């Protein structure tokens, strides 16, 4: 009798638990059916693997609804995804309900975009809603959606796949350029070695010490001759020079109008003029030598400009 009572109690407990479970399930199902929501739809041409009915719909990562149906167009490759956005969830996240009610009256929501986001680890996916700064144009449809239409955007994986050929082409071009540069390195090294060898040979053969000594001698001689010319010119026309004194004495003689004195002054002036002429005659050889050296330097710069660095060309003997 005690065993039968225990079985009866266990059976009653199981029945009660089953009734509670059924009632709870019915309650939640009824609540979900009576839950007020916005019915929207999106279309995509991508693979929606991992997305299923009751998959979550998130607005910038926050759950706001769920997927209600997924259909494929038999005549094309377009996938239709129906989903609901719940008013209570939108109200909880601070959405503008008046603006949301206006959305139901439009066939196209211009700035909102939908994207299928998959998890490669679990294989599940969800529908992500967002407002990108520069949304792409909507998918061209040959019909008018019966629900509010949210255009879709490519998934990150699709974007990478679309750009992968261009990236590979650029990578191949970059690798080809690197290979060409590597192939040119030995030639560049050979040219650099030849260049530095030529520079070393030119420096060795240019006789720079001798050229520097000749140049210093030339400029020293020229400076001395120019100084001598300057000194002679100062003695001739400088302050207190011969010509200045001659002019002053001639002016004084004319003012005095003393003919004997004028004659004497004229004779003195003539003597001073003779002295000045002698000074000029003594300066002429130095001036002529300086001019000859300047002419020689100009000719050398015109005919052999490299001689300033490498020295004069060696004189070749006449061939017999």
CSV table of C-alpha atoms in Angstrom, one decimal, residues 272-284:
chain,number,residue,atom,x,y,z
A,272,UNK,CA,106.7,117.5,-63.0
A,273,UNK,CA,104.8,116.4,-66.1
A,274,UNK,CA,108.0,114.8,-67.3
A,275,UNK,CA,108.4,113.1,-63.9
A,276,UNK,CA,104.8,111.8,-64.2
A,277,UNK,CA,105.5,110.5,-67.7
A,278,UNK,CA,108.5,108.7,-66.4
A,279,UNK,CA,106.4,107.2,-63.6
A,280,UNK,CA,103.9,106.0,-66.2
A,281,UNK,CA,106.6,104.6,-68.4
A,282,UNK,CA,108.0,102.7,-65.4
A,283,UNK,CA,104.5,101.4,-64.6
A,284,UNK,CA,103.7,100.4,-68.2
